[in-house]
Short mmCIF file of C-alpha atoms (C1' of nucleotides) in Angstrom, two decimals:
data_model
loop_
_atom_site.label_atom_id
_atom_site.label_comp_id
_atom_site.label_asym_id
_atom_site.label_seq_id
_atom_site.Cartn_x
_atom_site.Cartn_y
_atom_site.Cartn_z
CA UNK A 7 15.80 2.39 -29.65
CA UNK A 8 12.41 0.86 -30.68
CA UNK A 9 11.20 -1.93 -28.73
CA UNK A 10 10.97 -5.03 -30.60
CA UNK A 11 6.80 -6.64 -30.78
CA UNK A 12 8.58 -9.56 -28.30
CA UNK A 13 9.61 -6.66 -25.79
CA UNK A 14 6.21 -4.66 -26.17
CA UNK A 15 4.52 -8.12 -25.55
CA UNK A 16 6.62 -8.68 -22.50
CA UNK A 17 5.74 -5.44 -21.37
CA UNK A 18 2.45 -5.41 -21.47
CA UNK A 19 2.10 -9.09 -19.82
CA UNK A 20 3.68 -7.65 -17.20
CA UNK A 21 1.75 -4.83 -16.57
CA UNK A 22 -1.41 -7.19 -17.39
CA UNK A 23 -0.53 -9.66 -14.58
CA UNK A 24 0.77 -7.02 -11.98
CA UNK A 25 -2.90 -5.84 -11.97
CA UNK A 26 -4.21 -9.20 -11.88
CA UNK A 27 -2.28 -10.87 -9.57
CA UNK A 28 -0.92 -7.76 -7.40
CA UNK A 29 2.61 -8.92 -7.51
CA UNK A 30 5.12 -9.53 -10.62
CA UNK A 31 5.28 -12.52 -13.12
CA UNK A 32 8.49 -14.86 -13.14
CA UNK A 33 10.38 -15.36 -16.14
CA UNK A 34 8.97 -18.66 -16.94
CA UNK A 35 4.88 -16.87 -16.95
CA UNK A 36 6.32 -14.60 -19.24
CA UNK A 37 7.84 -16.67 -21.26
CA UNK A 38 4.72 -19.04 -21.46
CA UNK A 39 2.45 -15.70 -22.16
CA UNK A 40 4.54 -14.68 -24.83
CA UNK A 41 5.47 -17.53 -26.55
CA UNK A 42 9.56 -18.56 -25.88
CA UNK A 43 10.53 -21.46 -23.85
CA UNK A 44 13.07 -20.42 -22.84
CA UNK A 45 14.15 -18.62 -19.54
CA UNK A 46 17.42 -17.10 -21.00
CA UNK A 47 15.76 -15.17 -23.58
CA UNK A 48 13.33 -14.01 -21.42
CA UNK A 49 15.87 -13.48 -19.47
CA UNK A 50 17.56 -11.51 -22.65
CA UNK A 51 14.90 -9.29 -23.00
CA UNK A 52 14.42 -8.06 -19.58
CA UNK A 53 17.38 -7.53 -19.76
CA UNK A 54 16.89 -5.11 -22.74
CA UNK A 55 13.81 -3.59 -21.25
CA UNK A 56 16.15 -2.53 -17.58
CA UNK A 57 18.85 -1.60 -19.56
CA UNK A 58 16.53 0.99 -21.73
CA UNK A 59 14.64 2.31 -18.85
CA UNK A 60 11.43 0.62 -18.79
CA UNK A 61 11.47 -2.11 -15.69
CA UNK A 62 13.62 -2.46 -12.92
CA UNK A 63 14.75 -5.55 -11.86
CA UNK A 64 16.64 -6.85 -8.48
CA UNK A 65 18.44 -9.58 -9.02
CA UNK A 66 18.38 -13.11 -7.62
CA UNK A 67 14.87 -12.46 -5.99
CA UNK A 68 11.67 -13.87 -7.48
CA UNK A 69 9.79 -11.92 -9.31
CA UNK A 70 12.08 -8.91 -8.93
CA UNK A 71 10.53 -6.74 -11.23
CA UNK A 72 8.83 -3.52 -11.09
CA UNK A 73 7.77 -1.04 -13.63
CA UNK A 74 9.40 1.98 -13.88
CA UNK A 75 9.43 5.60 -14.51
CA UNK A 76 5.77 6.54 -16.10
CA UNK A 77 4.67 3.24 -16.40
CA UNK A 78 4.26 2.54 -12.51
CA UNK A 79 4.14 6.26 -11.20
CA UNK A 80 5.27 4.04 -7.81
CA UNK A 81 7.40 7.08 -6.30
CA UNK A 82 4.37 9.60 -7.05
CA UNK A 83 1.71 7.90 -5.17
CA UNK A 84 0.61 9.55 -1.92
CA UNK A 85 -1.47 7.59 0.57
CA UNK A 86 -3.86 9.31 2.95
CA UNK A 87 -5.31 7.65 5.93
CA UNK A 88 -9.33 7.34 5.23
CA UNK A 89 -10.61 8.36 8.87
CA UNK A 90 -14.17 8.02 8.60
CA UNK A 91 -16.52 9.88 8.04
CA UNK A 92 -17.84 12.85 9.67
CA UNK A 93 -21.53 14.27 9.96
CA UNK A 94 -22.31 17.84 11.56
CA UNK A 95 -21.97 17.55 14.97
CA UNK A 96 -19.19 14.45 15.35
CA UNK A 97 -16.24 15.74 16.32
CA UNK A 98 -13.43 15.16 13.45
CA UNK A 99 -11.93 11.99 14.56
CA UNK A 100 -7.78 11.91 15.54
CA UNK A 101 -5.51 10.18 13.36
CA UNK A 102 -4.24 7.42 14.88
CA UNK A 103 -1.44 5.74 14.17
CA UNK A 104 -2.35 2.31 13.95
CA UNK A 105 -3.20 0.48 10.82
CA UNK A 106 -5.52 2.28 8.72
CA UNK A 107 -8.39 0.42 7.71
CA UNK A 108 -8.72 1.92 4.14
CA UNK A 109 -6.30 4.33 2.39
CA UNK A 110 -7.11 6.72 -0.21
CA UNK A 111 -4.70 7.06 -2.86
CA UNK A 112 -3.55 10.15 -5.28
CA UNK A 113 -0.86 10.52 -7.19
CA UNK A 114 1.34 13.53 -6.83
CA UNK A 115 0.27 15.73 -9.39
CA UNK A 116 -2.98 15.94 -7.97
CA UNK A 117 -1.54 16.86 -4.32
CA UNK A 118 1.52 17.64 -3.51
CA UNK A 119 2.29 17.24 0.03
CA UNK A 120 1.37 14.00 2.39
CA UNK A 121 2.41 14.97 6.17
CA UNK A 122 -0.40 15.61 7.81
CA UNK A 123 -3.29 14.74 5.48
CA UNK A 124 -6.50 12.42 6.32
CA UNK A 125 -9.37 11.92 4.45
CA UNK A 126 -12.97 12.02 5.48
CA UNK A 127 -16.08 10.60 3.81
CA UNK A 128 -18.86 13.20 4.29
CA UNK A 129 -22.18 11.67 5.54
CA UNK A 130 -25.40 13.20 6.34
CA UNK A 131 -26.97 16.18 4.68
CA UNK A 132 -26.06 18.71 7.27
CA UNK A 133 -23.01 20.18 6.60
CA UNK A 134 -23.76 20.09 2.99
CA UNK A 135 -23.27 22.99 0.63
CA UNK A 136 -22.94 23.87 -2.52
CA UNK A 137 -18.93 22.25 -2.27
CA UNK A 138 -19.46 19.22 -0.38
CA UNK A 139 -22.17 17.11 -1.05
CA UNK A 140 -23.05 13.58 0.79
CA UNK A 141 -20.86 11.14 -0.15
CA UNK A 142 -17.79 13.33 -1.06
CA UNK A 143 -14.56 12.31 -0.19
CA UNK A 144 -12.47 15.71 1.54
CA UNK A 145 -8.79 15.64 1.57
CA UNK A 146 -7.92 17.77 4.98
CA UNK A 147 -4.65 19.01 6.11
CA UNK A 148 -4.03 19.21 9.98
CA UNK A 149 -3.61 22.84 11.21
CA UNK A 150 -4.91 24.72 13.77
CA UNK A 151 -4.54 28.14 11.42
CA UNK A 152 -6.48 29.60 8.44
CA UNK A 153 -5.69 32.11 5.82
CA UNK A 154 -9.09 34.42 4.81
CA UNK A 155 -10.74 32.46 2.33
CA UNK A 156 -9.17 28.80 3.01
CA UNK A 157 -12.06 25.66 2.91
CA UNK A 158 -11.87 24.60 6.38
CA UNK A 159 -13.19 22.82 9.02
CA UNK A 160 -14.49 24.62 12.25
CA UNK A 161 -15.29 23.55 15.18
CA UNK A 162 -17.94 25.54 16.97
CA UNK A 163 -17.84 25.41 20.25
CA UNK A 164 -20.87 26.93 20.86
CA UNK A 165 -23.23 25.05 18.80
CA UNK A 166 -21.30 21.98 19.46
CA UNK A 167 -20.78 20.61 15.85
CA UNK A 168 -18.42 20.73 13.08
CA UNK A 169 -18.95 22.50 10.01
CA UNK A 170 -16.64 23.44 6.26
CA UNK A 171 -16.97 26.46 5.02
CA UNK A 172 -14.89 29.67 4.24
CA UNK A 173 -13.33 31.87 6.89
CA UNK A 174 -12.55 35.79 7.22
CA UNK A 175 -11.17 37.18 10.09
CA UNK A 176 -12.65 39.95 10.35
CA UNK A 177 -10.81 41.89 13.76
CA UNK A 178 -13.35 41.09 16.56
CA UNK A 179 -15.19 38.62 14.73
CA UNK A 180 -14.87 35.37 12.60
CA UNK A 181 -17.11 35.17 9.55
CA UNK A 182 -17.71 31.99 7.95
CA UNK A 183 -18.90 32.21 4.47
CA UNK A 184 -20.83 28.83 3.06
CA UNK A 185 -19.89 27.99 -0.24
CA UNK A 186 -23.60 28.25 -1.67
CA UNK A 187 -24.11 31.40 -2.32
CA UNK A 188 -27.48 31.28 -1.25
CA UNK A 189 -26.99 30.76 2.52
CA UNK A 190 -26.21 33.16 4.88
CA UNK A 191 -22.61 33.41 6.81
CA UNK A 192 -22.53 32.82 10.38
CA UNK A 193 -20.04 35.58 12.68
CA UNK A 194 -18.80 33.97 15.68
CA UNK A 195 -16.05 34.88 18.16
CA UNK A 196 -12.84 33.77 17.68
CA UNK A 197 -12.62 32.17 20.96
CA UNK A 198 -15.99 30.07 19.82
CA UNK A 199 -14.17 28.23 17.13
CA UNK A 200 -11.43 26.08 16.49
CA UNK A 201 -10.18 25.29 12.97
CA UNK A 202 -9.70 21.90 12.14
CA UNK A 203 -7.91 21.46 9.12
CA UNK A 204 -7.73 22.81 6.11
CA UNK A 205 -9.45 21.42 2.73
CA UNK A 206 -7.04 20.32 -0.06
CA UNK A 207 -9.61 18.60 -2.06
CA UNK A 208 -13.00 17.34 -2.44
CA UNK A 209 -13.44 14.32 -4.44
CA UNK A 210 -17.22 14.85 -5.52
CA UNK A 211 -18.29 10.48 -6.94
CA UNK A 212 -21.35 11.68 -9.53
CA UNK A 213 -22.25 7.81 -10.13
CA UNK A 214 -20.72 4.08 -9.38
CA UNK A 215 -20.14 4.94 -6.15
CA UNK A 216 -19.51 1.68 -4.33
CA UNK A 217 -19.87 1.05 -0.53
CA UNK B 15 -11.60 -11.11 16.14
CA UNK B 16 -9.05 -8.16 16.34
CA UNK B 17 -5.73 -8.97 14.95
CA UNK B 18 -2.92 -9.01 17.41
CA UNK B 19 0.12 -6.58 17.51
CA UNK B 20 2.49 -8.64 15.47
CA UNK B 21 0.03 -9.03 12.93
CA UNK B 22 -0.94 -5.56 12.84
CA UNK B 23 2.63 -5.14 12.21
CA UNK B 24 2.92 -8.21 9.57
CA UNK B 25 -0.20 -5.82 7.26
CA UNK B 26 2.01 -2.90 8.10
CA UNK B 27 5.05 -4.36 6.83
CA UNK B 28 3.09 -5.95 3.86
CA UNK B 29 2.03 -2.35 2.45
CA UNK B 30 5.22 -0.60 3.09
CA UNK B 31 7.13 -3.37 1.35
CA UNK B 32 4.80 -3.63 -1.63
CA UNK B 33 4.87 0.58 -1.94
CA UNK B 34 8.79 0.30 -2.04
CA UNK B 35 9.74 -2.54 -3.81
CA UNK B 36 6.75 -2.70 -6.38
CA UNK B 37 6.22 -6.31 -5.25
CA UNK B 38 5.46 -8.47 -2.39
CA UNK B 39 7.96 -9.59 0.54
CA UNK B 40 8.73 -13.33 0.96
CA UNK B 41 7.36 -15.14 4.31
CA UNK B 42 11.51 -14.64 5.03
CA UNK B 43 11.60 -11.19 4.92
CA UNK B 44 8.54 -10.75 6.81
CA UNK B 45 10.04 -12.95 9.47
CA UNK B 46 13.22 -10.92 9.58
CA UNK B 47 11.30 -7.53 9.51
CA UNK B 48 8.42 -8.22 12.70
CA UNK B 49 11.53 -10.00 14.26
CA UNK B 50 10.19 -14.28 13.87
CA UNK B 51 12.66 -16.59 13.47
CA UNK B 52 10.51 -19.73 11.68
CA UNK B 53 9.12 -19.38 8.29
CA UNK B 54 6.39 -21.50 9.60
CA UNK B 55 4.93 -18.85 12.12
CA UNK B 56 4.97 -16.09 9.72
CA UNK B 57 3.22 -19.08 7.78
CA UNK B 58 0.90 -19.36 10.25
CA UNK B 59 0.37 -15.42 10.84
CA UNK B 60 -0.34 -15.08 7.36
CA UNK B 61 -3.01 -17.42 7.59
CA UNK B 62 -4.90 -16.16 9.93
CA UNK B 63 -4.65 -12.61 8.55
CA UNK B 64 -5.64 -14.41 4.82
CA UNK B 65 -8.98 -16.26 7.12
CA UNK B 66 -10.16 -13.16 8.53
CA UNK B 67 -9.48 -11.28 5.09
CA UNK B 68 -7.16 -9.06 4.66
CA UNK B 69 -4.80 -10.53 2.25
CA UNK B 70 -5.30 -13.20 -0.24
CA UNK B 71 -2.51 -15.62 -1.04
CA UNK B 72 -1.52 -18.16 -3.67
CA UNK B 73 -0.10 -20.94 -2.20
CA UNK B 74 2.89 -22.58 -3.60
CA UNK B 75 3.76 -19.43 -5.47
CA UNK B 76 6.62 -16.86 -4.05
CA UNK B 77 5.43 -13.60 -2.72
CA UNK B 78 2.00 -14.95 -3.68
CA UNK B 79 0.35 -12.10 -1.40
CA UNK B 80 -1.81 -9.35 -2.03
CA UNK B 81 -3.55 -7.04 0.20
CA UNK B 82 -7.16 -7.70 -0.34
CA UNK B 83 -10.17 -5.61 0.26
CA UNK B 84 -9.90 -1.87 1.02
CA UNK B 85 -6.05 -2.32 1.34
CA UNK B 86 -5.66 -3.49 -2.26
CA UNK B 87 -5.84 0.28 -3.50
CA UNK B 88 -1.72 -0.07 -3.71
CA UNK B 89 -2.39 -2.34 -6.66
CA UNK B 90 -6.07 -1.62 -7.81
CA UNK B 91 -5.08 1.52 -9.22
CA UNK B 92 -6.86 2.85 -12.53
CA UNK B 93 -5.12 4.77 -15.13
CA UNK B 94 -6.96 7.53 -16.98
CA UNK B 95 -5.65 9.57 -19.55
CA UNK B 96 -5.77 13.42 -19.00
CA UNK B 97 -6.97 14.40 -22.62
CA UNK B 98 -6.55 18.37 -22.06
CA UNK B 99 -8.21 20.84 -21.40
CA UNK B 100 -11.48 22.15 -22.11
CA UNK B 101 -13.64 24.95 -22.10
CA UNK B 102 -16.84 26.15 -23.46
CA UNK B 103 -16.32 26.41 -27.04
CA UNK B 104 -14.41 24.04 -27.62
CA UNK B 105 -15.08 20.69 -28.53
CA UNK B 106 -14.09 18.29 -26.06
CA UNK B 107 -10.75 16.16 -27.59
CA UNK B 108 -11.23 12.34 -28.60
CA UNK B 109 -9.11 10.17 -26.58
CA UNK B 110 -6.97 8.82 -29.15
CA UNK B 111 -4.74 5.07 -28.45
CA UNK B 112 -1.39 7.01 -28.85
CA UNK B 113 0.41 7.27 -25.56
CA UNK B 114 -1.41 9.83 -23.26
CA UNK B 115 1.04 11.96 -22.17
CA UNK B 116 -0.34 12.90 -18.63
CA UNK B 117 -2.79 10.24 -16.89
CA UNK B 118 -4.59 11.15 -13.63
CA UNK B 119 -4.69 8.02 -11.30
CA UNK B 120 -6.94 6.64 -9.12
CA UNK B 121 -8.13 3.92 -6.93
CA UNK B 122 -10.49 1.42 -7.29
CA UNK B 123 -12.67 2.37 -4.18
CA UNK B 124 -13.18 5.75 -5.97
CA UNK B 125 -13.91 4.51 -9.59
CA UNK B 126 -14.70 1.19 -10.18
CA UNK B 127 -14.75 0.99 -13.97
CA UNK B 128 -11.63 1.75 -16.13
CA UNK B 129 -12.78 1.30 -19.87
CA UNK B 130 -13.66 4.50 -21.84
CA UNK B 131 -12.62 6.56 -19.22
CA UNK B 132 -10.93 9.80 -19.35
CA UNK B 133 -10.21 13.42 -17.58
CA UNK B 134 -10.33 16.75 -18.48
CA UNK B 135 -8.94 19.72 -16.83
CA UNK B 136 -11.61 22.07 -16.84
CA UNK B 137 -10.25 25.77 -18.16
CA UNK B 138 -11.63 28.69 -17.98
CA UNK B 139 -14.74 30.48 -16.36
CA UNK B 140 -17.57 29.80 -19.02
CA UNK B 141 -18.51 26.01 -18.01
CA UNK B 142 -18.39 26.73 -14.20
CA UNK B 143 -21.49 25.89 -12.45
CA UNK B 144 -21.70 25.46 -8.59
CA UNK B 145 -20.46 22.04 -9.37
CA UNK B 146 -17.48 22.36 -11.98
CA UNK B 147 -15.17 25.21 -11.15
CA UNK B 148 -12.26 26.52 -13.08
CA UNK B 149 -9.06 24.25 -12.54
CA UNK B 150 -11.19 20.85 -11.58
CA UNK B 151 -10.74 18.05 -12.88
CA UNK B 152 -13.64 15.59 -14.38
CA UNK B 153 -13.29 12.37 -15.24
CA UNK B 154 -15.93 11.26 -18.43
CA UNK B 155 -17.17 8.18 -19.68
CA UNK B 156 -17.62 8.21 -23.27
CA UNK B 157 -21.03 7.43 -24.07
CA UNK B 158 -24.02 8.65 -26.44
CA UNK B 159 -26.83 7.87 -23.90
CA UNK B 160 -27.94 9.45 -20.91
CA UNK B 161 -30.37 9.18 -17.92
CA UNK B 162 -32.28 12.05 -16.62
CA UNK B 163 -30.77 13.53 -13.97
CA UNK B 164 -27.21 12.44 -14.95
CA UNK B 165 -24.59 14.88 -15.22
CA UNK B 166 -23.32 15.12 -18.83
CA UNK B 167 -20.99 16.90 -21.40
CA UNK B 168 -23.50 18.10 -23.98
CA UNK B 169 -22.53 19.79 -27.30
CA UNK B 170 -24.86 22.12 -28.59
CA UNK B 171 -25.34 22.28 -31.83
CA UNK B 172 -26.64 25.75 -32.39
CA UNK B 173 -24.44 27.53 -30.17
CA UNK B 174 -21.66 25.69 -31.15
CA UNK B 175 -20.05 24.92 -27.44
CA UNK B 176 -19.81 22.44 -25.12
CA UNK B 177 -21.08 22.35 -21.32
CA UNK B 178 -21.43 20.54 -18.46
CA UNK B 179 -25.26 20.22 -16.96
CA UNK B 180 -27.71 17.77 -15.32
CA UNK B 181 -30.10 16.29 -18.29
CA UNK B 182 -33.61 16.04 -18.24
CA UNK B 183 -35.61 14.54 -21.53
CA UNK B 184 -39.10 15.92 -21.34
CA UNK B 185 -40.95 14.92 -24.29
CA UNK B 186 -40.18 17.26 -27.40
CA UNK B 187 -37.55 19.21 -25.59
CA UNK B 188 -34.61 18.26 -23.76
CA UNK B 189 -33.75 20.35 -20.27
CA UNK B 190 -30.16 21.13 -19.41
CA UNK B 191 -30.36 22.36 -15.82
CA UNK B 192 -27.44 23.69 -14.44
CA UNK B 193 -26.08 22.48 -10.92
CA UNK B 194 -26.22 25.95 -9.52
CA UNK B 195 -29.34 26.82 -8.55
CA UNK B 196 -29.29 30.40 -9.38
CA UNK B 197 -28.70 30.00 -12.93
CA UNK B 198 -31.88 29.19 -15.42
CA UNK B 199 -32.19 26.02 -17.00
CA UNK B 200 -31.53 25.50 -21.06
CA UNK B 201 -34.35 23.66 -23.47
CA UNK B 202 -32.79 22.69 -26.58
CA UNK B 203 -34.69 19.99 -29.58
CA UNK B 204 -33.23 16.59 -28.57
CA UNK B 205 -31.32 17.10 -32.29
CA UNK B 206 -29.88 20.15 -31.43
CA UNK B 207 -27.75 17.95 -28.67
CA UNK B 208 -24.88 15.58 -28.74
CA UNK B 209 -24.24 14.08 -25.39
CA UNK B 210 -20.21 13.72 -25.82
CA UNK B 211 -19.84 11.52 -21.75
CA UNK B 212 -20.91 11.71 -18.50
CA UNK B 213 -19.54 12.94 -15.79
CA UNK B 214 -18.04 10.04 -12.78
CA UNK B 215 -16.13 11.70 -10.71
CA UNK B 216 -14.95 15.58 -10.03
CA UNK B 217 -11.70 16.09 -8.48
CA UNK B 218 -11.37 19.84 -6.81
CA UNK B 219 -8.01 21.09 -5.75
CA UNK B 220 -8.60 23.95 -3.43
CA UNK B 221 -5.20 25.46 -2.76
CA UNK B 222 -1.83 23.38 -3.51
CA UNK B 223 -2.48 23.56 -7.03
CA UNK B 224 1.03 23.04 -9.14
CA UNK B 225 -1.11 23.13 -12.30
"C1'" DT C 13 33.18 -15.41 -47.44
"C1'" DT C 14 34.07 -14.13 -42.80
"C1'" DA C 15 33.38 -11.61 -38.84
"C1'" DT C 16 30.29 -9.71 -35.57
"C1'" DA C 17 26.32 -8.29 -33.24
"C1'" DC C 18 21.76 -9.62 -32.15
"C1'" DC C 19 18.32 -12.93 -30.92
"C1'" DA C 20 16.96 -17.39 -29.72
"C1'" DC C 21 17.01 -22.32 -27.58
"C1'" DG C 22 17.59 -25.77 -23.92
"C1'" DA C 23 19.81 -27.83 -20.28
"C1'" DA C 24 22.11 -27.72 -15.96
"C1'" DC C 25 22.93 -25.37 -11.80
"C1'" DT C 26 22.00 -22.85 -7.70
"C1'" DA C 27 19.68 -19.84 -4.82
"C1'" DA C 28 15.35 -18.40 -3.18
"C1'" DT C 29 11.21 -19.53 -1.12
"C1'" DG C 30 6.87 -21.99 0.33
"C1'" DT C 31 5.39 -26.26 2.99
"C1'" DT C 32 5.32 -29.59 6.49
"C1'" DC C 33 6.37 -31.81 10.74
"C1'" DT C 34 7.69 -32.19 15.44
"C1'" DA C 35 8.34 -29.98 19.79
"C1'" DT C 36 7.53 -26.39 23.34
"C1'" DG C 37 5.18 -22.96 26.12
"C1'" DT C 38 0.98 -20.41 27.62
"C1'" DC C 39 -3.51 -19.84 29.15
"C1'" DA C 40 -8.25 -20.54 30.04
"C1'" DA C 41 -11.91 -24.00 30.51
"C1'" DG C 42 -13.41 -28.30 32.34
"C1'" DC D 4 -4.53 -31.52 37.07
"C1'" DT D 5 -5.75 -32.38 32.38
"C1'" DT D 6 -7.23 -30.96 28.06
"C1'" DG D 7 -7.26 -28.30 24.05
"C1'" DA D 8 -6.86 -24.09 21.43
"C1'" DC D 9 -3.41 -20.89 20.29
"C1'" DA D 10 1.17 -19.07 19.42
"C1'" DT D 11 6.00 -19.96 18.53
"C1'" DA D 12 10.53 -22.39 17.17
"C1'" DG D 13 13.51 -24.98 14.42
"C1'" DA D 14 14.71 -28.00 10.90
"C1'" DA D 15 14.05 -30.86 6.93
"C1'" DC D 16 11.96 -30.93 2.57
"C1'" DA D 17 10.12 -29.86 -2.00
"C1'" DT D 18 9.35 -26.49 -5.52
"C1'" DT D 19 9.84 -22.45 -7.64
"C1'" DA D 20 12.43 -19.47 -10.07
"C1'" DG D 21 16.81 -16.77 -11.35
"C1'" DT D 22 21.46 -17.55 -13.57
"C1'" DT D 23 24.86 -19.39 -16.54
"C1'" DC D 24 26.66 -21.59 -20.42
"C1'" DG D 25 27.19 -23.90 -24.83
"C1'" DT D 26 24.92 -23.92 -29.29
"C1'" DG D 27 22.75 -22.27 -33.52
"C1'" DG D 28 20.22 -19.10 -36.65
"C1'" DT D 29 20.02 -14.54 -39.09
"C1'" DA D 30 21.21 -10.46 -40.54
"C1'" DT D 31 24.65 -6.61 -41.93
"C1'" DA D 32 29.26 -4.89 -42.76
"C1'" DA D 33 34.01 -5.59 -44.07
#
DNA sequence: TTATACCACGAACTAATGTTCTATGTCAAG
DNA sequence: CTTGACATAGAACATTAGTTCGTGGTATAA
């Protein structure tokens, strides 16, 4: 069933002012946006719009409306705790459970998963590499075990800092492999270092980069 | 001034609400949830969490609140359609008004701008550069022009491909330099190039990848 | 024509919801 | 002790906003 120009118009207004205003229209701003005076037919059509899938309403509460299905992507949103950010030689801060500060949002098709994750800002120049550049955003999972070849964060106890970059075990040794293929691994004990987190993604701004 | 526990917990309650329902709470239901009794505290909480800034209300409206600032990423999200795929050869798909039938979304503290924006899935081994690996995702902005130094789609016109490089103008020639240091940079006739968008923002999933 | 479904209007009603006012308790400064 | 800023209650009030209902127009089918 086609939506009629009225319904696409309704649609779109309320879309429109969700973004503007952060929260849902009432019937009568629709009404007045789309040209019908009254609330009934508004009313009607929203009506129309629930019953074919495209809002969701709950009754007897203002505003009760909410785009659904595609439109709002609302159940496949994942937020991730923005930490802070990290330079070589910070340690990777905790996350804590009290109100983070700034999220960073995905939706699911970009990352699956949400237990566990944090995001990091990377500042400074030293732990940069051909993957992670100043600036980047990573997307880390908590764990305290690698797989050869996994992104991750170390902790090297010797040298004091933190660093990202590829990890082998290798039987007596740990090597960890930058990303740019010009620099040269480091080997370390496995006793000197202590994994971090993993890397799920790296979120690389090129330009308009705010903040 | 730090905000107290029971405000910590009003924000709290704010976000979680917003992410469920799709729309704010009433001052009621944020009474009923951080356990006040009177409207007129949860009034006055509100207040004081609108002064120091991190929500924004409009009076005399219901569930006239918004997370402001950094929290607003639940509502300052940004659509962008996920045109396809692309890979050296090809030429990269217009972003046409029909209804996108993926869209990658992100936040407004990643991406500030929305208009003329759109992703591509990169595919395929002959693009990749240090900076633009099989699988990524880039996010363009259609445009014509560039700045040295900018990271752009280019389509060249004699080899009849597209790529993904850094451009330089230099006079009679135009230098494509490739992110990866290793590889040798490109002069082409300014003719011989059409710069198809540049480059925003490059998403990397390193494991977790559903495709 | 007549019936029927669909769409629209406007008014009245009611529930939901923000605002205001008065009162009370706490705590630190004067 | 008194004062004043701050936090909290409770209740009355005023609007906002969703619901319902009676009415009328326009098609299409019987």
């Amino acid at each position: 069933m086609a939506l009629s120009e009225r319904q696409k118009g309704i649609l779109k207004f309320i879309a429109d002012f969700l973004r503007r205003h952060g929260y849902p229209p009432t019937i009568r701003e629709i009404g007045a946006k789309v040209g019908i005076s009254s609330t009934s037919v508004v009313n009607y059509n929203l009506g129309i719009l629930e019953r074919d899938g495209y809002i969701e309403r709950d009754r007897e509460i203002s505003r009760g409306i909410r785009l659904a299905g595609g439109l709002a992507s609302l159940t496949g949103r994942i937020q991730i705790p923005l930490c802070g950010r990290i330079a070589a030689g910070d340690p990777i801060p905790i996350p804590d459970d009290s109100f983070p500060t700034e999220t960073i949002e995905l939706t699911r098709d970009i990352l699956k998963e949400e237990e566990g994750l944090y995001a990091l800002e990377v500042k400074g120049d030293s732990m940069i590499d051909a993957l992670v550049h100043d600036g980047d955003i990573v997307i880390m999972k908590h764990q305290k075990e690698a797989e050869n070849g996994e992104m991750v964060a170390v902790w090297l106890r010797d040298k004091g800092e933190t660093t990202l970059k590829k990890i082998y075990h290798e039987g007596e040794r740990v090597r960890l492999q930058p990303a740019n293929p010009l620099l040269e691994p480091i080997y370390v004990h496995p006793r000197d270092v202590e994994i971090q987190g993993k890397v799920m993604v790296v979120i690389r701004r090129l330009q308009a980069s705010p903040s």
